[in-house]
C-alpha positions as CSV (number, residue, x, y, z in Angstrom):
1,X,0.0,0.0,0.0
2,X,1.4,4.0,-0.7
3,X,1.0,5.6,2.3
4,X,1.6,9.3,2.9
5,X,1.5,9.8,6.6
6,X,2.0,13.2,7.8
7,X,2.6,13.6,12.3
8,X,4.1,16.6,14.0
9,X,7.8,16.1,15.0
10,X,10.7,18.1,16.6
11,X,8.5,20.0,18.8
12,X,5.7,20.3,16.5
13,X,7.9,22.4,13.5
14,X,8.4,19.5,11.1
15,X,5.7,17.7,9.5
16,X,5.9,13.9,8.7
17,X,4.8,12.8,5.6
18,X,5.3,9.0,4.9
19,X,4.9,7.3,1.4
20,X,4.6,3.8,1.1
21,X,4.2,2.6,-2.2
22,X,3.4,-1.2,-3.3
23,X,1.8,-2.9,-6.5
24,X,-1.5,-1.6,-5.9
25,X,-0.2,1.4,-5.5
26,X,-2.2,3.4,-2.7
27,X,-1.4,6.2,-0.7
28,X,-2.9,7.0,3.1
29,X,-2.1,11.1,4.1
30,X,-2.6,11.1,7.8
31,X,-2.4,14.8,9.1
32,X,-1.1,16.3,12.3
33,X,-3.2,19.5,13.3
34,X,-0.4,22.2,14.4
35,X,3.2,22.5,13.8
36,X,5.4,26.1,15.7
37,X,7.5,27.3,12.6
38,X,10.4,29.5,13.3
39,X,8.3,32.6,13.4
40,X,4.9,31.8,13.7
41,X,2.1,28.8,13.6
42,X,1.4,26.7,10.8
43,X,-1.6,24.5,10.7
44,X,-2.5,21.3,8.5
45,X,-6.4,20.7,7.9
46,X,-8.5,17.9,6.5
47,X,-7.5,14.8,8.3
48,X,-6.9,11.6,6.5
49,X,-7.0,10.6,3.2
50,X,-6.2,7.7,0.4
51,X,-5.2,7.9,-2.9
52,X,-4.7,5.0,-5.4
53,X,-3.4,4.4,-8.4
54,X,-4.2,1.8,-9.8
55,X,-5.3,2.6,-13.6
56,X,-3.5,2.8,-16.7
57,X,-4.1,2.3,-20.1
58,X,-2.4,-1.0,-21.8
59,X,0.9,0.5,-22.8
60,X,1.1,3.6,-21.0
61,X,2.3,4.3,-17.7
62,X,-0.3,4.2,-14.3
63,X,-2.3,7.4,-13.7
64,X,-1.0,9.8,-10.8
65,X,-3.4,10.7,-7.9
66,X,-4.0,13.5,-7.0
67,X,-5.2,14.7,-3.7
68,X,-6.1,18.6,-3.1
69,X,-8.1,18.4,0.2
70,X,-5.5,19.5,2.6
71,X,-5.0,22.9,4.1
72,X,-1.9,24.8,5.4
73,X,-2.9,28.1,7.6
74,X,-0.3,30.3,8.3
75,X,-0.1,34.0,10.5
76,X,0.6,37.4,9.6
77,X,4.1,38.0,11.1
78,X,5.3,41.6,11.8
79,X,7.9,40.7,9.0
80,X,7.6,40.2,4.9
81,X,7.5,36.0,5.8
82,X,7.9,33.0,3.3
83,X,6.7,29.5,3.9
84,X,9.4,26.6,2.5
85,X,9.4,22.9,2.3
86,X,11.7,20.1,2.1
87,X,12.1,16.3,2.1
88,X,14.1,13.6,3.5
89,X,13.1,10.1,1.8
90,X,16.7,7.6,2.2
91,X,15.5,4.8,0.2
92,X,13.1,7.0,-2.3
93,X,11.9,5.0,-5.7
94,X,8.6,7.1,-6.6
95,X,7.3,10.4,-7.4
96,X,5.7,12.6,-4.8
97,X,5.0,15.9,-5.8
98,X,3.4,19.2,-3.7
99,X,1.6,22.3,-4.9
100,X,0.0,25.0,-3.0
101,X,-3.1,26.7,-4.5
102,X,-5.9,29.2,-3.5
103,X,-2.7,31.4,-2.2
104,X,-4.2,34.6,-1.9
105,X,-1.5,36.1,0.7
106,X,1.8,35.9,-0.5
107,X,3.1,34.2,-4.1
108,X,3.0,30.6,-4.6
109,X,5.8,28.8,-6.4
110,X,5.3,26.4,-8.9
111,X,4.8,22.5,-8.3
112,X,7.8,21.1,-6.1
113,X,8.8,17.5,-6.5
114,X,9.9,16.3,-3.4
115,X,13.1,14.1,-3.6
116,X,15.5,12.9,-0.7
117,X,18.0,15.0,0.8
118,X,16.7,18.3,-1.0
119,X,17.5,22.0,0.7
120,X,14.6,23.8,1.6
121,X,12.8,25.6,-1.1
122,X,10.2,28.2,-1.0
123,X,7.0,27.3,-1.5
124,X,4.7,30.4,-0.5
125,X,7.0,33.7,-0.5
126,X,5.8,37.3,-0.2
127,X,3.9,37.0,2.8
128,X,3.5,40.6,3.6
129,X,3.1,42.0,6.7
130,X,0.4,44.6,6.3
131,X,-2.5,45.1,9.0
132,X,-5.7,43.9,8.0
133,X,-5.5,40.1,7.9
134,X,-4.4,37.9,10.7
135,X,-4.1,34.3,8.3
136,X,-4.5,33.0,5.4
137,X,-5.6,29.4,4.5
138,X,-4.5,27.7,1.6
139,X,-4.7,24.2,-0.1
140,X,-2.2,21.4,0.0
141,X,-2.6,19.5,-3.7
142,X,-0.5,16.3,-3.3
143,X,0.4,14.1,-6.5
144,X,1.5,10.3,-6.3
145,X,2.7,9.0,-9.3
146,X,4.9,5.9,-10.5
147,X,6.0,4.7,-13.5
148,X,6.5,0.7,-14.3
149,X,10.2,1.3,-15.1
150,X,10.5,2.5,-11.3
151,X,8.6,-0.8,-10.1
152,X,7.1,-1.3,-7.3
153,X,6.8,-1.4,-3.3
154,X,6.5,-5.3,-3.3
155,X,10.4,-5.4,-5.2
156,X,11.6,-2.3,-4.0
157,X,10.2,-1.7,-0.5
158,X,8.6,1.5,0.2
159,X,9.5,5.4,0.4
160,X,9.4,7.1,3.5
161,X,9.1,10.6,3.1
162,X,9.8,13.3,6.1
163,X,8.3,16.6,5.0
164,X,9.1,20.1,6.6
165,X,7.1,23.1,6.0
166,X,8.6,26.1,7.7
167,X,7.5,29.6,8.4
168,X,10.3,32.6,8.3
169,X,11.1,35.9,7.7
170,X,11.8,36.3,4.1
């Protein structure tokens, strides 16, 4: 089974995000509720959910999933702020893939892939710092794709990936 499994860790200012992928080919997202960023509080919303893919047409590759019910709330800080992510996956085979949309406070950046070992990149920047909002909520659109030259779960175990969304001062 693809499982994405997302729980709050070093003192609530990393979010987990697990992929486990096998032949079927079906992700799980479970999300923690609150996570203290550097300057500020980010929230994850929408609880649990599965994706699976497991459709393709004879002689093309299997259809991604795509799931875009998750939310990320973030504060005003008394700063210009940015929001990055990053991943740690050690044994990665698959695709996993974040975008945020509905980003109506601050400028979001296109889709990021997340791969193992990457530096943190922004992923919400612009944040500004002007009165008259307190937070903004946006969604989380998550993509879990495979191809059959990368295999599967069942020969290549599964990917385990640790995702980080901070809050800072741009």
């Amino acid at each position: 089974m693809n499982t994405i499994n997302r729980v709050d860790g070093d003192r609530g200012r990393r979010r987990r995000l697990e992929l486990i992928l096998s032949a079927v080919l079906t992700v799980l997202i479970f999300l923690a509720s609150v996570a203290t960023a550097q300057v500020g509080t980010i929230t994850i919303g929408g609880g649990n959910v599965t994706l699976n893919i497991t459709t393709g047409a004879a002689g093309s590759q299997p259809v991604a999933d795509v799931d875009a019910t998750r939310t990320l709330r973030y504060w005003r800080k008394a700063a210009i702020a940015k929001v990055t992510v990053r991943s740690t996956c050690p044994t990665q085979a698959f695709t996993l893939k974040v975008l945020a949309t509905g980003v109506v406070r601050g400028v979001a950046a296109p889709e990021v892939t997340l791969t193992d070992g990457m530096l943190a990149v922004d992923f919400i920047t612009s944040i500004p710092s002007a009165a008259g909002w307190t937070s903004s909520t946006i969604t989380l659109q998550y993509t879990a794709s495979a191809t059959f030259a990368q295999g599967n779960s069942a020969e290549l175990g599964n990917d385990v990936h640790t995702v980080t969304y901070t809050l800072q001062v741009q």
